[in-house]
Tab-separated table of C-alpha atoms in Angstrom:
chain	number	residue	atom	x	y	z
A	1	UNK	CA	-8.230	12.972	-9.458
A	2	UNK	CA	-5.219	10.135	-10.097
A	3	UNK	CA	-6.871	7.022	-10.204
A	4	UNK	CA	-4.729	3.723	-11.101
A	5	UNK	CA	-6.801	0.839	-12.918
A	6	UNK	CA	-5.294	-3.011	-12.852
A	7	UNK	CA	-6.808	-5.960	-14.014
A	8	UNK	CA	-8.713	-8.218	-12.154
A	9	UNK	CA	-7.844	-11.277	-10.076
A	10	UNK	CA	-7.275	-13.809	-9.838
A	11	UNK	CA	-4.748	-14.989	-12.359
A	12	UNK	CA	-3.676	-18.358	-12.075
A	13	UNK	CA	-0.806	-19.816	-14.011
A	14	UNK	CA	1.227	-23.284	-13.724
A	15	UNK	CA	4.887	-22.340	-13.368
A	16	UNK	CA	6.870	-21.598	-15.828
A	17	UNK	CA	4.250	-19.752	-17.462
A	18	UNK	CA	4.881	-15.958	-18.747
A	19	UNK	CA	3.108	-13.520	-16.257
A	20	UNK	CA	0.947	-10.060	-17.103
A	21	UNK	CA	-0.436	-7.829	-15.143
A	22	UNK	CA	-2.002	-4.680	-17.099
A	23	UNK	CA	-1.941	-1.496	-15.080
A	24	UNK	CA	-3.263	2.273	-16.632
A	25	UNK	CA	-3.340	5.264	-14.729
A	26	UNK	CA	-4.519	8.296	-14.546
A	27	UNK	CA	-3.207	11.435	-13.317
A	28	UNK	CA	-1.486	14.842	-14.188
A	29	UNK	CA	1.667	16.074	-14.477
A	30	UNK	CA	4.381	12.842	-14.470
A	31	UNK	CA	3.921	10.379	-11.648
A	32	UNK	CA	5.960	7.869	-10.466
A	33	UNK	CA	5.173	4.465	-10.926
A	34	UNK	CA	5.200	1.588	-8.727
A	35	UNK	CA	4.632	-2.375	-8.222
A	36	UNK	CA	4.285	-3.469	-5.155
A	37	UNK	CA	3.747	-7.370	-4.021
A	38	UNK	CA	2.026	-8.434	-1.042
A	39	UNK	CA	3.077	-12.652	0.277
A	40	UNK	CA	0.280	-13.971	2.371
A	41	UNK	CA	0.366	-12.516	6.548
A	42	UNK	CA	3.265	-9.777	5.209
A	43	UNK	CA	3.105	-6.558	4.894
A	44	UNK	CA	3.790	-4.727	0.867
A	45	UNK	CA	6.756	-5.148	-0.111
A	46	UNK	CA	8.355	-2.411	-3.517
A	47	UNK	CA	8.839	-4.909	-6.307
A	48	UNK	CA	9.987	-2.076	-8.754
A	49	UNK	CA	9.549	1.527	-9.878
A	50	UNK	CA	10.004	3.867	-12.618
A	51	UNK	CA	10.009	7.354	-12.027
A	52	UNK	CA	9.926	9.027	-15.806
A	53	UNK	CA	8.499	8.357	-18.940
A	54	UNK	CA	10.113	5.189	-20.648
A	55	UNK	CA	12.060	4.208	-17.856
A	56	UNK	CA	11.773	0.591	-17.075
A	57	UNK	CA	11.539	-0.970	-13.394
A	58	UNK	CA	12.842	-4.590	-13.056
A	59	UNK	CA	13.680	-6.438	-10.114
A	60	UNK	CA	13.415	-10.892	-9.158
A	61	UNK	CA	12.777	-10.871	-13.228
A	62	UNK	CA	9.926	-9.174	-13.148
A	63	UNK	CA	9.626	-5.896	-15.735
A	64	UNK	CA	7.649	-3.018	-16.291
A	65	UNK	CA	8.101	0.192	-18.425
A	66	UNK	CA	6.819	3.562	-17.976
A	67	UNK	CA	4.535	4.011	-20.900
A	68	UNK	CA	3.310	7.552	-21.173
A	69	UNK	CA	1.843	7.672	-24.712
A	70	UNK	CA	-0.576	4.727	-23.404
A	71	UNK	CA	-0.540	5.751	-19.510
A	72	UNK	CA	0.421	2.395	-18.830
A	73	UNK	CA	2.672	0.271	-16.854
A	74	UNK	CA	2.126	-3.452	-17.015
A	75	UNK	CA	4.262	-5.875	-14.933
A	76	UNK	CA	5.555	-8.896	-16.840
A	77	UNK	CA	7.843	-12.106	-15.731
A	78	UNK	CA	8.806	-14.514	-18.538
A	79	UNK	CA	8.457	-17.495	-15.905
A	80	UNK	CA	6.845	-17.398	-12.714
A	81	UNK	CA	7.683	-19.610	-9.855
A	82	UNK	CA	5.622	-21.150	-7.080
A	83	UNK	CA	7.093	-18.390	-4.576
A	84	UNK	CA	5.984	-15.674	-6.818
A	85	UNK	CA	1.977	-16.536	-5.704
A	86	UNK	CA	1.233	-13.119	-4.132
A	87	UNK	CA	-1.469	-9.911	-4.771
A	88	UNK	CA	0.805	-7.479	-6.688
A	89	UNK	CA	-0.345	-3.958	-6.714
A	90	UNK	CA	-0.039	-1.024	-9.199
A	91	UNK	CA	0.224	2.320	-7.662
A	92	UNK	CA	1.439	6.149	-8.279
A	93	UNK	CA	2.773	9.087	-6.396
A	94	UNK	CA	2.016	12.580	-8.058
A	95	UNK	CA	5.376	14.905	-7.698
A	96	UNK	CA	4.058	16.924	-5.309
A	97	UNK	CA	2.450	14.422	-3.259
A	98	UNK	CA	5.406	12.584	-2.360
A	99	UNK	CA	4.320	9.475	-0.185
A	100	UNK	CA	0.917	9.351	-0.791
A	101	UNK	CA	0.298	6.325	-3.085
A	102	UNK	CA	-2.562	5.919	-4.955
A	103	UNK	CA	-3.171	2.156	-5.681
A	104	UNK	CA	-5.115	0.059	-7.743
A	105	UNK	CA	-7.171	-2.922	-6.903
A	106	UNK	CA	-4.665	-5.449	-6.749
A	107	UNK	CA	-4.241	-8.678	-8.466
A	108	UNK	CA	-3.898	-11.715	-6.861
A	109	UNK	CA	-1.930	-14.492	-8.821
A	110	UNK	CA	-1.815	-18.283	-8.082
A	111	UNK	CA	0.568	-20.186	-9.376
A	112	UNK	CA	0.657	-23.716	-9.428
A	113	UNK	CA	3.506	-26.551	-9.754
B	1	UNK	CA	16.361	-4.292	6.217
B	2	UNK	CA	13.785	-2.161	7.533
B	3	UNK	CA	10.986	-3.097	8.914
B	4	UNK	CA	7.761	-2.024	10.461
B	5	UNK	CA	5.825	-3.841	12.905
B	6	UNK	CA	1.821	-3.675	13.399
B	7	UNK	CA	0.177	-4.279	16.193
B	8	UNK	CA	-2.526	-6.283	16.977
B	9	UNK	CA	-2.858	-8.074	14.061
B	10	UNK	CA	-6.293	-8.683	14.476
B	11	UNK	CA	-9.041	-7.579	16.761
B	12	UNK	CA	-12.537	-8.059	17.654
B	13	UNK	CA	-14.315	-5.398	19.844
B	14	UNK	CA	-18.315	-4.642	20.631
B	15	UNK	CA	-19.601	-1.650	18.952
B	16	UNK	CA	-18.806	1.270	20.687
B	17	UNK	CA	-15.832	0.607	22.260
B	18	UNK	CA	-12.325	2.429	20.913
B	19	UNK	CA	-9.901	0.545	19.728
B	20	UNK	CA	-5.969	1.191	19.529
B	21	UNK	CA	-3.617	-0.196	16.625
B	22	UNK	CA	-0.098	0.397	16.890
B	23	UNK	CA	2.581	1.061	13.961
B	24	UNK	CA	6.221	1.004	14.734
B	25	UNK	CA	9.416	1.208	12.823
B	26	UNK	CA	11.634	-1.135	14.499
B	27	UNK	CA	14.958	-0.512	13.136
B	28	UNK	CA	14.520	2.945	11.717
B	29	UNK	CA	13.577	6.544	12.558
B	30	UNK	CA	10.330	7.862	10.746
B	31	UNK	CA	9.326	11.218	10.506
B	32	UNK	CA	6.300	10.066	8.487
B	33	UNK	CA	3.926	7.506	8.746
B	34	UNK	CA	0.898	6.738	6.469
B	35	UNK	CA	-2.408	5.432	7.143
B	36	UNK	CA	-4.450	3.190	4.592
B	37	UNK	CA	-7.464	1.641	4.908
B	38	UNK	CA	-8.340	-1.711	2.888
B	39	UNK	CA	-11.756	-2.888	1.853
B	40	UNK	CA	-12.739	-6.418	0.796
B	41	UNK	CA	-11.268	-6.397	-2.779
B	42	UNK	CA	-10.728	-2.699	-3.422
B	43	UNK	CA	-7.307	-1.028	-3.568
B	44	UNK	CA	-5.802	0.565	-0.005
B	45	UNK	CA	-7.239	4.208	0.400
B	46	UNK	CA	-5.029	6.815	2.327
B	47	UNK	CA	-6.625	8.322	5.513
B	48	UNK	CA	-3.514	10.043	6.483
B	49	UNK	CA	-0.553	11.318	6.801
B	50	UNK	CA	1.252	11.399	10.553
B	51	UNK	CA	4.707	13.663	11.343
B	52	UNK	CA	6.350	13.305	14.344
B	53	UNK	CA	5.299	15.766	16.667
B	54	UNK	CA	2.846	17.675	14.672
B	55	UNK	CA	-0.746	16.984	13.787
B	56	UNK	CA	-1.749	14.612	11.113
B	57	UNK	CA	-3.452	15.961	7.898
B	58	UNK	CA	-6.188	13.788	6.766
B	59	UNK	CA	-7.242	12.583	3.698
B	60	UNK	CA	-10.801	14.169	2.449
B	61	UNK	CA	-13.870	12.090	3.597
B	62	UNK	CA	-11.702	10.928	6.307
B	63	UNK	CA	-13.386	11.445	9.755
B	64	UNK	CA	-10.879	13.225	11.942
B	65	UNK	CA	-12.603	12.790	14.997
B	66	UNK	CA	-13.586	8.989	14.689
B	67	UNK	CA	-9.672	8.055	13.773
B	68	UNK	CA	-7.162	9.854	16.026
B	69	UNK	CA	-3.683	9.555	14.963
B	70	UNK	CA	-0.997	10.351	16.942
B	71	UNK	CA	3.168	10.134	16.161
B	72	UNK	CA	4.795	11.272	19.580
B	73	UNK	CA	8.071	9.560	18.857
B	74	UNK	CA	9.927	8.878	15.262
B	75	UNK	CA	9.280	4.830	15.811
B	76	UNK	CA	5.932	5.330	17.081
B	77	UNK	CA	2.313	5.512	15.518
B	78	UNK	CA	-1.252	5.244	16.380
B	79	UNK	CA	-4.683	4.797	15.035
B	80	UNK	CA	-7.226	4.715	17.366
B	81	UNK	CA	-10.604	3.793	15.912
B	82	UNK	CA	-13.090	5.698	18.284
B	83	UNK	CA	-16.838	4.586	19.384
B	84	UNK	CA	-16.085	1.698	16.515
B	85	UNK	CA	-19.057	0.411	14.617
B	86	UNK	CA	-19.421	-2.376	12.282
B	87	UNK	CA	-18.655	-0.362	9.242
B	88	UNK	CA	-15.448	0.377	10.220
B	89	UNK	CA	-14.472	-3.072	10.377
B	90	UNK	CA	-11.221	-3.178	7.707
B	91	UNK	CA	-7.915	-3.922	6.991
B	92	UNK	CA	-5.700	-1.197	8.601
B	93	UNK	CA	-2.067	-0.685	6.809
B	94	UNK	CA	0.324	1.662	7.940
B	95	UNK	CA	3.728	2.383	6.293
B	96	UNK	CA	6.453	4.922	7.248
B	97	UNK	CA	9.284	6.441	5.628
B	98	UNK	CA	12.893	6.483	5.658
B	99	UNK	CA	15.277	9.007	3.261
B	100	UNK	CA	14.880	12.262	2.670
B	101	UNK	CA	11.375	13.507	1.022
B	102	UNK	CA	11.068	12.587	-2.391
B	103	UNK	CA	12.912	9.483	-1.867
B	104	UNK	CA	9.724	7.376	-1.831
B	105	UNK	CA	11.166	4.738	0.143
B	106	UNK	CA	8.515	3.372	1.758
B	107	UNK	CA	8.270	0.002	4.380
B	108	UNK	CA	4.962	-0.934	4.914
B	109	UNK	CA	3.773	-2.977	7.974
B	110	UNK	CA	1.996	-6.008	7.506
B	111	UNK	CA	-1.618	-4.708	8.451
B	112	UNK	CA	-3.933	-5.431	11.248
B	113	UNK	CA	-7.702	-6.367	10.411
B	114	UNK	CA	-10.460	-4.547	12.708
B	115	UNK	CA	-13.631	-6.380	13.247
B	116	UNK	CA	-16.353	-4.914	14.790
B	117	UNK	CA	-19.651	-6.402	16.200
C-alpha cells in the first residue's frame, strides 16, 4: 500500500539556519503531495502541495518539489525563524482516493534564538 | 478562514464507559469529514470517512462497532468511542472538507486526546 517515510525528529536549529526535512513515498499511480505543519494546541494546518511530477509547492519560504525519479519531496527553508518551531508532516493522496491522506511520522523542529 | 472546532479537547473516562468527541465546521458546510487517529510518535492513521447523511465507510482494521460515527448535519460530526478501554486512549483528529471533490482542501481541527483508565 502508499506508505510516506520522513525523517526523524527532532531537528533543532538556531535561527537563521537553512531547514530540511527529507520525505519519500511510496505509492502507485501519481499522488499528490503535501506538507502540512502542526503549531503547538492547533490543529494541521496545509503548508504547501504539489500535485504532478516536478511541480514545486512553496508557501512562508518554505519549498518542496515533486521528485518522481527519486519518489521524493523534501521541504526546505533557507532561514527558519523562531515562529516556524512546529511538527511538519509529509503526506499523499492517491487520485482516486481523494481526501484520504496518508502521512508520515512527522518531524518536530525546534528552533532556537 | 475556515475553521473546524473539536470538542473536548481532552478527556479522561473509567474503562467501560462511552465517550463522545465532537467535530464541527464552524464557518463552512462539509459534506465530508475524516477521522484520524494519532499514536505517541507515529503518523495520524485514517479510521474513516463520514458523509452527511449516509453511513461512514471505515478504514480496514478499524472496529466499526467500537467507533460510531455519525454526520447528521453538514457542520456536524461525531466519534463516539464505545465501552472505551485503555488502549484506545489517543489523539483523535478530525478534518472536513470544503470545494468540490478533488479539490483536497482540507481544514483540520485541532484534535482532542482520549485517556482512558
Amino acid at each position: 500500500g502508499d506508505s510516506v517515510t520522513q525523517m526523524e525528529g527532532p531537528v533543532t536549529l538556531s535561527e537563521e539556519a537553512f531547514l530540511t526535512i527529507n520525505c519519500t513515498y511510496t505509492a502507485t499511480g501519481y499522488p499528490s503531495l503535501f506538507w502540512y505543519v502542526q503549531y503547538p494546541g492547533e490543529g494541521l494546518q496545509l503548508l504547501l502541495k504539489a500535485t504532478k511530477a516536478d511541480d514545486k509547492g512553496s508557501n512562508k519560504g518554505f519549498e518542496a518539489t515533486y521528485r518522481k525519479e527519486t519518489t521524493s519531496f523534501h521541504l526546505e527553508k533557507g532561514s527558519v525563524q523562531v515562529s516556524d518551531s512546529a511538527v511538519y508532516f509529509c503526506a499523499l493522496t492517491a487520485t482516486d482516493s481523494w481526501g484520504k491522506l496518508q502521512f508520515g511520522a512527522g518531524t518536530q523542529v525546534v528552533v532556537t534564538p | 478562514g475556515a475553521v473546524v472546532s473539536q470538542h473536548p479537547s481532552r478527556v479522561i473516562c473509567k474503562s467501560g464507559t462511552s465517550v463522545k468527541i465532537e467535530c464541527r465546521s464552524l464557518d463552512f458546510q462539509a459534506t465530508t469529514m475524516f477521522w484520524y487517529r494519532q499514536f505517541p510518535k507515529k503518523s495520524l492513521m485514517l479510521m474513516a470517512t463520514s458523509n452527511e447523511g449516509s453511513k461512514a465507510t471505515y478504514e480496514q482494521g478499524v472496529e466499526k462497532d467500537k467507533f460510531l460515527i455519525n454526520h447528521a448535519s453538514l457542520t456536524l460530526s461525531t466519534l463516539t468511542v464505545t465501552s472505551a478501554h485503555p488502549e484506545d486512549s489517543s489523539f483523535y483528529i478530525c478534518s472536513a472538507s470544503r470545494g468540490a471533490p478533488g479539490a483536497n482542501v482540507l481544514t483540520f481541527g485541532a484534535g482532542s486526546r482520549l485517556t482512558v483508565l
